Amino acid sequence: PSSDCVVAEQLCLSDSTCNATYRTLENCALAKTRLLSLDHDSRVRCLNAELDLGNSSLLHCKCHRRMKRQEHCLRIFWTVHSSMTDGYFNLETSPYENPANEEHWKTDYNKLAALVSGKNCSQLAGDATNPCLRATHICNLSKKCFRLRTDYASICTKGAGSEDVCDRRKCHRGLRNFFEKVPEDFTKRILFCPCQDEFCGERRRKTIVPDCSFQYNTKPNCLWLLDSCLEDHICKSRLADFQQNCQPADMSPDGCSLHNHAACLQAYMGMIGTPMTPNYVSNSSVEVSLWCTCENSGNQKEKCDQILGMFETNKCL
């Protein structure tokens, strides 16, 4: 199994040769972060440093979606793989461990069933026509789900109805906390609840508080959205994960190149709470999109359409 990048970095820094190579890669990554154009010799030096790591555990390390030092781990990954960050379709591999290799977050269904069949029974019985309301009530039965959902909802609705603008960065962090720390049995119910009417669809669309986390006053260009994503280690990592696990394949019966819809949905959930947060576009469909446009994209319109199409016309998703 792939090693943890934080552990791999410690091993590398204790070896003089690996340490020197790694420091070179750090300078290469720093130059990219500052959008400095590297001359030919510098680019060759950076590529050689990446090759010099050879079979080092640093070259093959991965991160975990729910690890405590996730941002530090992702910074290490992109330092080692800085040559992969030239553009959207060069994000060739996800920095995240395969979900099958990660620890499963189990829900205590016996405890949950006891709660559902007890005092909350009458409340839940009335939710049959609105699966999204029912999913919320089930979330409320879990202290962690209720607390983290309340946390992000309060952050993301500050400023609503007044001239104050919500703190989008804090809202996004609250959303990521919810989707990372609450077991997927709860989060998937809330995000993907099946709706038959617009009341249910409206509740589902507002799960992530679109006025703060999703919508701007005017739609920005999708290429601008991509640029702001690539400057952020978490967003860039989630995008790479999404691209890998939701890569469409027209010739495939299920529309997915990896034939794994569960991994695609998990990767989609990972995009929520990043600068490229997607959402449902209306109350009456399950179509999703980014809040951006490809108008005025000039000679990059094809690239822009591909970014938007990964959400709007993706058969795998």
mmCIF file of C-alpha atoms in Angstrom:
data_model
loop_
_atom_site.group_PDB
_atom_site.id
_atom_site.type_symbol
_atom_site.label_atom_id
_atom_site.label_comp_id
_atom_site.label_asym_id
_atom_site.label_seq_id
_atom_site.Cartn_x
_atom_site.Cartn_y
_atom_site.Cartn_z
ATOM 1 C CA PRO A 1 0.000 0.000 0.000
ATOM 2 C CA SER A 2 1.080 3.564 -0.700
ATOM 3 C CA SER A 3 2.689 5.345 2.208
ATOM 4 C CA ASP A 4 1.427 8.476 3.902
ATOM 5 C CA CYS A 5 3.164 11.537 2.363
ATOM 6 C CA VAL A 6 3.828 13.063 5.798
ATOM 7 C CA VAL A 7 5.692 9.923 6.885
ATOM 8 C CA ALA A 8 7.467 9.680 3.517
ATOM 9 C CA GLU A 9 8.652 13.296 3.829
ATOM 10 C CA GLN A 10 10.174 12.597 7.257
ATOM 11 C CA LEU A 11 12.053 9.584 5.869
ATOM 12 C CA CYS A 12 13.300 11.601 2.903
ATOM 13 C CA LEU A 13 14.530 14.528 5.010
ATOM 14 C CA SER A 14 16.611 12.137 7.132
ATOM 15 C CA ASP A 15 18.534 11.046 4.011
ATOM 16 C CA SER A 16 21.007 13.640 2.679
ATOM 17 C CA THR A 17 20.617 12.751 -1.035
ATOM 18 C CA CYS A 18 16.824 12.597 -0.916
ATOM 19 C CA ASN A 19 16.747 15.785 1.181
ATOM 20 C CA ALA A 20 18.697 17.744 -1.451
ATOM 21 C CA THR A 21 16.454 16.489 -4.262
ATOM 22 C CA TYR A 22 13.334 17.337 -2.284
ATOM 23 C CA ARG A 23 14.579 20.875 -1.571
ATOM 24 C CA THR A 24 15.070 21.374 -5.315
ATOM 25 C CA LEU A 25 11.472 20.275 -5.935
ATOM 26 C CA GLU A 26 10.241 22.656 -3.221
ATOM 27 C CA ASN A 27 11.859 25.557 -5.100
ATOM 28 C CA CYS A 28 10.288 24.359 -8.356
ATOM 29 C CA ALA A 29 6.835 24.178 -6.751
ATOM 30 C CA LEU A 30 7.305 27.606 -5.145
ATOM 31 C CA ALA A 31 8.151 29.147 -8.517
ATOM 32 C CA LYS A 32 4.955 27.648 -9.990
ATOM 33 C CA THR A 33 2.887 28.944 -7.085
ATOM 34 C CA ARG A 34 4.220 32.460 -7.729
ATOM 35 C CA LEU A 35 3.540 32.013 -11.466
ATOM 36 C CA LEU A 36 7.201 32.583 -12.288
ATOM 37 C CA SER A 37 8.149 31.336 -15.729
ATOM 38 C CA LEU A 38 11.051 28.889 -15.467
ATOM 39 C CA ASP A 39 13.773 28.951 -18.099
ATOM 40 C CA HIS A 40 14.660 25.782 -20.000
ATOM 41 C CA ASP A 41 17.507 24.780 -17.669
ATOM 42 C CA SER A 42 15.323 25.239 -14.581
ATOM 43 C CA ARG A 43 12.530 23.119 -16.087
ATOM 44 C CA VAL A 44 15.021 20.352 -16.884
ATOM 45 C CA ARG A 45 16.433 20.577 -13.342
ATOM 46 C CA CYS A 46 12.922 20.233 -11.892
ATOM 47 C CA LEU A 47 12.029 17.240 -14.080
ATOM 48 C CA ASN A 48 15.341 15.548 -13.288
ATOM 49 C CA ALA A 49 14.776 16.070 -9.565
ATOM 50 C CA GLU A 50 11.395 14.372 -9.870
ATOM 51 C CA LEU A 51 13.006 11.467 -11.758
ATOM 52 C CA ASP A 52 15.838 11.280 -9.219
ATOM 53 C CA LEU A 53 13.351 10.277 -6.530
ATOM 54 C CA GLY A 54 13.100 6.997 -8.444
ATOM 55 C CA ASN A 55 11.451 4.389 -6.263
ATOM 56 C CA SER A 56 11.405 6.624 -3.185
ATOM 57 C CA SER A 57 8.274 6.250 -1.061
ATOM 58 C CA LEU A 58 7.872 10.005 -1.524
ATOM 59 C CA LEU A 59 7.183 9.533 -5.229
ATOM 60 C CA HIS A 60 4.410 7.015 -4.587
ATOM 61 C CA CYS A 61 2.893 8.440 -1.401
ATOM 62 C CA LYS A 62 -0.785 9.357 -1.029
ATOM 63 C CA CYS A 63 -3.036 11.257 1.375
ATOM 64 C CA HIS A 64 -6.301 10.401 3.119
ATOM 65 C CA ARG A 65 -9.459 12.467 2.818
ATOM 66 C CA ARG A 66 -10.085 12.505 6.553
ATOM 67 C CA MET A 67 -6.541 12.797 7.889
ATOM 68 C CA LYS A 68 -5.677 15.550 10.411
ATOM 69 C CA ARG A 69 -2.738 17.043 8.495
ATOM 70 C CA GLN A 70 -4.407 16.843 5.104
ATOM 71 C CA GLU A 71 -3.254 20.225 3.752
ATOM 72 C CA HIS A 72 0.362 19.510 4.746
ATOM 73 C CA CYS A 73 0.150 16.063 3.121
ATOM 74 C CA LEU A 74 -1.277 17.512 -0.114
ATOM 75 C CA ARG A 75 1.425 20.198 -0.233
ATOM 76 C CA ILE A 76 4.044 17.411 -0.129
ATOM 77 C CA PHE A 77 2.273 15.486 -2.907
ATOM 78 C CA TRP A 78 2.120 18.505 -5.242
ATOM 79 C CA THR A 79 5.722 19.428 -4.434
ATOM 80 C CA VAL A 80 6.823 16.027 -5.686
ATOM 81 C CA HIS A 81 4.426 16.095 -8.662
ATOM 82 C CA SER A 82 4.695 19.777 -9.581
ATOM 83 C CA SER A 83 5.176 18.959 -13.266
ATOM 84 C CA MET A 84 1.595 17.634 -13.346
ATOM 85 C CA THR A 85 -0.033 20.966 -12.543
ATOM 86 C CA ASP A 86 0.227 22.762 -15.892
ATOM 87 C CA GLY A 87 -3.498 22.594 -16.537
ATOM 88 C CA TYR A 88 -6.787 20.860 -15.936
ATOM 89 C CA PHE A 89 -6.208 17.858 -18.176
ATOM 90 C CA ASN A 90 -2.692 17.350 -16.846
ATOM 91 C CA LEU A 91 -3.963 16.472 -13.362
ATOM 92 C CA GLU A 92 -3.308 12.847 -14.210
ATOM 93 C CA THR A 93 -3.631 11.152 -10.856
ATOM 94 C CA SER A 94 -5.441 11.728 -7.586
ATOM 95 C CA PRO A 95 -3.326 12.443 -4.488
ATOM 96 C CA TYR A 96 -5.900 10.541 -2.438
ATOM 97 C CA GLU A 97 -5.670 6.912 -1.391
ATOM 98 C CA ASN A 98 -8.143 4.626 -3.131
ATOM 99 C CA PRO A 99 -11.373 4.657 -1.056
ATOM 100 C CA ALA A 100 -11.214 0.848 -0.891
ATOM 101 C CA ASN A 101 -7.954 1.151 1.065
ATOM 102 C CA GLU A 102 -9.279 3.726 3.513
ATOM 103 C CA GLU A 103 -10.818 2.944 6.849
ATOM 104 C CA HIS A 104 -14.610 2.649 6.572
ATOM 105 C CA TRP A 105 -16.551 4.998 8.781
ATOM 106 C CA LYS A 106 -19.283 2.786 10.162
ATOM 107 C CA THR A 107 -22.604 3.992 11.519
ATOM 108 C CA ASP A 108 -24.117 2.373 14.585
ATOM 109 C CA TYR A 109 -27.333 1.345 12.869
ATOM 110 C CA ASN A 110 -28.733 -0.386 15.957
ATOM 111 C CA LYS A 111 -28.475 2.827 17.951
ATOM 112 C CA LEU A 112 -29.923 4.821 15.056
ATOM 113 C CA ALA A 113 -32.823 2.376 14.611
ATOM 114 C CA ALA A 114 -33.645 2.640 18.321
ATOM 115 C CA LEU A 115 -33.784 6.415 18.038
ATOM 116 C CA VAL A 116 -35.913 6.320 14.891
ATOM 117 C CA SER A 117 -38.401 3.858 16.411
ATOM 118 C CA GLY A 118 -38.641 5.859 19.644
ATOM 119 C CA LYS A 119 -39.700 9.423 20.278
ATOM 120 C CA ASN A 120 -38.815 10.606 16.769
ATOM 121 C CA CYS A 121 -41.086 8.102 15.029
ATOM 122 C CA SER A 122 -44.031 10.468 14.565
ATOM 123 C CA GLN A 123 -41.724 13.211 13.269
ATOM 124 C CA LEU A 124 -40.102 10.898 10.708
ATOM 125 C CA ALA A 125 -43.395 9.336 9.642
ATOM 126 C CA GLY A 126 -44.483 12.676 8.224
ATOM 127 C CA ASP A 127 -41.404 12.902 5.987
ATOM 128 C CA ALA A 128 -42.422 10.175 3.534
ATOM 129 C CA THR A 129 -43.238 12.708 0.798
ATOM 130 C CA ASN A 130 -40.004 14.681 1.320
ATOM 131 C CA PRO A 131 -36.928 12.395 1.459
ATOM 132 C CA CYS A 132 -34.656 15.435 1.912
ATOM 133 C CA LEU A 133 -36.518 16.508 5.054
ATOM 134 C CA ARG A 134 -36.333 12.946 6.324
ATOM 135 C CA ALA A 135 -32.580 12.852 5.651
ATOM 136 C CA THR A 136 -32.195 16.050 7.696
ATOM 137 C CA HIS A 137 -34.127 14.558 10.606
ATOM 138 C CA ILE A 138 -31.967 11.430 10.491
ATOM 139 C CA CYS A 139 -28.876 13.679 10.542
ATOM 140 C CA ASN A 140 -30.282 15.420 13.629
ATOM 141 C CA LEU A 141 -30.283 12.062 15.450
ATOM 142 C CA SER A 142 -26.489 12.028 15.274
ATOM 143 C CA LYS A 143 -24.783 14.582 17.543
ATOM 144 C CA LYS A 144 -21.853 14.997 15.166
ATOM 145 C CA CYS A 145 -24.024 15.336 12.049
ATOM 146 C CA PHE A 146 -26.339 17.826 13.773
ATOM 147 C CA ARG A 147 -23.455 19.893 15.211
ATOM 148 C CA LEU A 148 -21.412 20.154 12.007
ATOM 149 C CA ARG A 149 -24.482 20.807 9.847
ATOM 150 C CA THR A 150 -25.587 23.557 12.240
ATOM 151 C CA ASP A 151 -22.044 24.982 12.209
ATOM 152 C CA TYR A 152 -21.812 25.415 8.442
ATOM 153 C CA ALA A 153 -25.425 26.567 8.121
ATOM 154 C CA SER A 154 -24.857 29.379 10.649
ATOM 155 C CA ILE A 155 -21.588 30.464 8.972
ATOM 156 C CA CYS A 156 -23.021 30.325 5.439
ATOM 157 C CA THR A 157 -26.187 32.286 6.272
ATOM 158 C CA LYS A 158 -24.461 35.181 8.055
ATOM 159 C CA GLY A 159 -25.176 38.366 6.194
ATOM 160 C CA ALA A 160 -28.265 36.920 4.500
ATOM 161 C CA GLY A 161 -30.938 39.568 4.047
ATOM 162 C CA SER A 162 -28.569 42.433 4.814
ATOM 163 C CA GLU A 163 -25.852 44.354 3.028
ATOM 164 C CA ASP A 164 -23.174 42.164 4.611
ATOM 165 C CA VAL A 165 -21.521 39.703 2.281
ATOM 166 C CA CYS A 166 -21.103 36.187 3.662
ATOM 167 C CA ASP A 167 -17.586 34.934 4.363
ATOM 168 C CA ARG A 168 -17.332 32.451 1.488
ATOM 169 C CA ARG A 169 -13.981 31.080 2.634
ATOM 170 C CA LYS A 170 -15.321 30.241 6.106
ATOM 171 C CA CYS A 171 -18.514 28.847 4.571
ATOM 172 C CA HIS A 172 -16.474 26.552 2.325
ATOM 173 C CA ARG A 173 -14.363 25.392 5.258
ATOM 174 C CA GLY A 174 -17.530 24.595 7.228
ATOM 175 C CA LEU A 175 -18.926 22.597 4.305
ATOM 176 C CA ARG A 176 -15.693 20.637 3.922
ATOM 177 C CA ASN A 177 -15.735 19.885 7.655
ATOM 178 C CA PHE A 178 -19.250 18.519 7.357
ATOM 179 C CA PHE A 179 -18.554 16.300 4.355
ATOM 180 C CA GLU A 180 -15.176 15.103 5.686
ATOM 181 C CA LYS A 181 -16.034 14.417 9.312
ATOM 182 C CA VAL A 182 -19.612 13.127 9.166
ATOM 183 C CA PRO A 183 -20.039 9.496 7.994
ATOM 184 C CA GLU A 184 -21.179 9.240 4.383
ATOM 185 C CA ASP A 185 -24.328 7.357 5.431
ATOM 186 C CA PHE A 186 -25.615 10.751 6.604
ATOM 187 C CA THR A 187 -24.044 13.119 4.080
ATOM 188 C CA LYS A 188 -25.071 11.103 1.009
ATOM 189 C CA ARG A 189 -28.672 10.924 2.254
ATOM 190 C CA ILE A 190 -28.793 14.720 2.528
ATOM 191 C CA LEU A 191 -27.020 15.520 -0.744
ATOM 192 C CA PHE A 192 -28.518 12.861 -3.015
ATOM 193 C CA CYS A 193 -32.036 12.480 -1.578
ATOM 194 C CA PRO A 194 -34.503 11.510 -4.364
ATOM 195 C CA CYS A 195 -37.210 14.123 -4.952
ATOM 196 C CA GLN A 196 -40.600 13.935 -6.659
ATOM 197 C CA ASP A 197 -41.638 17.587 -6.204
ATOM 198 C CA GLU A 198 -40.137 21.066 -6.172
ATOM 199 C CA PHE A 199 -40.416 21.557 -2.403
ATOM 200 C CA CYS A 200 -38.096 18.607 -1.898
ATOM 201 C CA GLY A 201 -35.868 19.771 -4.777
ATOM 202 C CA GLU A 202 -35.577 23.236 -3.250
ATOM 203 C CA ARG A 203 -34.447 21.765 0.062
ATOM 204 C CA ARG A 204 -31.865 19.603 -1.734
ATOM 205 C CA ARG A 205 -30.574 22.565 -3.765
ATOM 206 C CA LYS A 206 -30.213 24.638 -0.582
ATOM 207 C CA THR A 207 -28.288 21.913 1.276
ATOM 208 C CA ILE A 208 -25.047 23.767 0.618
ATOM 209 C CA VAL A 209 -26.495 27.298 1.037
ATOM 210 C CA PRO A 210 -25.981 28.420 -2.594
ATOM 211 C CA ASP A 211 -26.258 32.169 -1.891
ATOM 212 C CA CYS A 212 -22.958 31.981 -0.018
ATOM 213 C CA SER A 213 -21.049 28.899 -1.154
ATOM 214 C CA PHE A 214 -22.051 28.691 -4.813
ATOM 215 C CA GLN A 215 -23.418 31.864 -6.390
ATOM 216 C CA TYR A 216 -21.747 35.215 -7.060
ATOM 217 C CA ASN A 217 -23.672 38.310 -8.209
ATOM 218 C CA THR A 218 -22.485 37.611 -11.742
ATOM 219 C CA LYS A 219 -21.200 34.347 -13.152
ATOM 220 C CA PRO A 220 -17.404 34.370 -13.440
ATOM 221 C CA ASN A 221 -15.626 32.720 -16.346
ATOM 222 C CA CYS A 222 -14.970 29.006 -15.711
ATOM 223 C CA LEU A 223 -11.277 29.490 -16.515
ATOM 224 C CA TRP A 224 -11.034 32.027 -13.669
ATOM 225 C CA LEU A 225 -12.711 29.501 -11.398
ATOM 226 C CA LEU A 226 -10.170 26.882 -12.507
ATOM 227 C CA ASP A 227 -7.230 29.218 -11.859
ATOM 228 C CA SER A 228 -8.423 29.961 -8.319
ATOM 229 C CA CYS A 229 -8.811 26.202 -7.773
ATOM 230 C CA LEU A 230 -5.308 25.348 -8.981
ATOM 231 C CA GLU A 231 -3.848 27.895 -6.527
ATOM 232 C CA ASP A 232 -5.385 25.962 -3.619
ATOM 233 C CA HIS A 233 -3.879 22.585 -2.627
ATOM 234 C CA ILE A 234 -7.191 21.138 -1.437
ATOM 235 C CA CYS A 235 -9.215 22.285 -4.460
ATOM 236 C CA LYS A 236 -6.522 21.138 -6.904
ATOM 237 C CA SER A 237 -6.436 17.743 -5.171
ATOM 238 C CA ARG A 238 -10.221 17.345 -5.167
ATOM 239 C CA LEU A 239 -10.308 18.316 -8.852
ATOM 240 C CA ALA A 240 -7.663 15.696 -9.681
ATOM 241 C CA ASP A 241 -9.663 13.144 -7.689
ATOM 242 C CA PHE A 242 -12.873 14.146 -9.502
ATOM 243 C CA GLN A 243 -11.207 14.000 -12.907
ATOM 244 C CA GLN A 244 -9.764 10.543 -12.196
ATOM 245 C CA ASN A 245 -12.902 8.973 -10.716
ATOM 246 C CA CYS A 246 -15.552 10.686 -12.859
ATOM 247 C CA GLN A 247 -13.749 10.465 -16.202
ATOM 248 C CA PRO A 248 -16.526 9.739 -18.737
ATOM 249 C CA ALA A 249 -16.159 6.996 -21.329
ATOM 250 C CA ASP A 250 -18.644 7.138 -24.217
ATOM 251 C CA MET A 251 -18.079 3.523 -25.244
ATOM 252 C CA SER A 252 -18.586 2.189 -21.709
ATOM 253 C CA PRO A 253 -22.096 0.892 -20.831
ATOM 254 C CA ASP A 254 -22.074 2.741 -17.479
ATOM 255 C CA GLY A 255 -20.460 5.886 -18.895
ATOM 256 C CA CYS A 256 -17.446 5.667 -16.555
ATOM 257 C CA SER A 257 -13.870 4.854 -17.507
ATOM 258 C CA LEU A 258 -13.241 3.346 -14.039
ATOM 259 C CA HIS A 259 -16.724 1.734 -13.750
ATOM 260 C CA ASN A 260 -17.058 2.957 -10.183
ATOM 261 C CA HIS A 261 -20.020 5.274 -9.575
ATOM 262 C CA ALA A 262 -19.525 5.240 -5.784
ATOM 263 C CA ALA A 263 -15.978 6.614 -6.172
ATOM 264 C CA CYS A 264 -17.293 9.254 -8.597
ATOM 265 C CA LEU A 265 -19.993 10.395 -6.156
ATOM 266 C CA GLN A 266 -17.427 10.562 -3.353
ATOM 267 C CA ALA A 267 -15.145 12.647 -5.583
ATOM 268 C CA TYR A 268 -18.090 14.916 -6.473
ATOM 269 C CA MET A 269 -18.814 15.440 -2.761
ATOM 270 C CA GLY A 270 -15.155 16.329 -2.311
ATOM 271 C CA MET A 271 -15.585 19.318 -4.657
ATOM 272 C CA ILE A 272 -18.145 20.888 -2.293
ATOM 273 C CA GLY A 273 -16.490 23.508 -0.116
ATOM 274 C CA THR A 274 -13.825 24.404 -2.708
ATOM 275 C CA PRO A 275 -13.664 27.399 -5.084
ATOM 276 C CA MET A 276 -15.182 25.025 -7.684
ATOM 277 C CA THR A 277 -18.198 24.051 -5.555
ATOM 278 C CA PRO A 278 -20.916 22.481 -7.755
ATOM 279 C CA ASN A 279 -24.652 22.426 -7.020
ATOM 280 C CA TYR A 280 -28.047 21.475 -8.427
ATOM 281 C CA VAL A 281 -29.143 24.039 -11.007
ATOM 282 C CA SER A 282 -32.877 23.953 -10.246
ATOM 283 C CA ASN A 283 -35.568 22.568 -7.937
ATOM 284 C CA SER A 284 -37.005 20.266 -10.580
ATOM 285 C CA SER A 285 -34.052 18.228 -11.877
ATOM 286 C CA VAL A 286 -30.894 16.431 -10.759
ATOM 287 C CA GLU A 287 -28.715 18.398 -13.194
ATOM 288 C CA VAL A 288 -25.640 19.901 -11.568
ATOM 289 C CA SER A 289 -23.229 22.589 -12.679
ATOM 290 C CA LEU A 290 -20.514 25.003 -11.631
ATOM 291 C CA TRP A 291 -21.518 28.641 -11.157
ATOM 292 C CA CYS A 292 -19.596 29.965 -14.154
ATOM 293 C CA THR A 293 -19.866 30.731 -17.841
ATOM 294 C CA CYS A 294 -17.728 30.175 -20.931
ATOM 295 C CA GLU A 295 -18.740 33.404 -22.647
ATOM 296 C CA ASN A 296 -15.809 35.656 -23.570
ATOM 297 C CA SER A 297 -13.300 32.792 -23.308
ATOM 298 C CA GLY A 298 -11.573 33.756 -26.564
ATOM 299 C CA ASN A 299 -9.288 31.071 -27.968
ATOM 300 C CA GLN A 300 -9.636 29.027 -24.762
ATOM 301 C CA LYS A 301 -13.355 28.363 -25.175
ATOM 302 C CA GLU A 302 -12.833 24.673 -25.933
ATOM 303 C CA LYS A 303 -10.890 24.199 -22.699
ATOM 304 C CA CYS A 304 -13.537 26.180 -20.810
ATOM 305 C CA ASP A 305 -16.353 24.051 -22.275
ATOM 306 C CA GLN A 306 -14.513 20.890 -21.212
ATOM 307 C CA ILE A 307 -14.286 22.114 -17.605
ATOM 308 C CA LEU A 308 -17.984 22.999 -17.481
ATOM 309 C CA GLY A 309 -18.897 19.790 -19.328
ATOM 310 C CA MET A 310 -17.248 17.636 -16.636
ATOM 311 C CA PHE A 311 -20.220 18.607 -14.467
ATOM 312 C CA GLU A 312 -23.032 19.434 -16.905
ATOM 313 C CA THR A 313 -22.747 16.684 -19.527
ATOM 314 C CA ASN A 314 -20.760 13.989 -17.715
ATOM 315 C CA LYS A 315 -22.419 10.569 -18.245
ATOM 316 C CA CYS A 316 -20.353 9.047 -15.453
ATOM 317 C CA LEU A 317 -21.514 11.651 -12.919
#
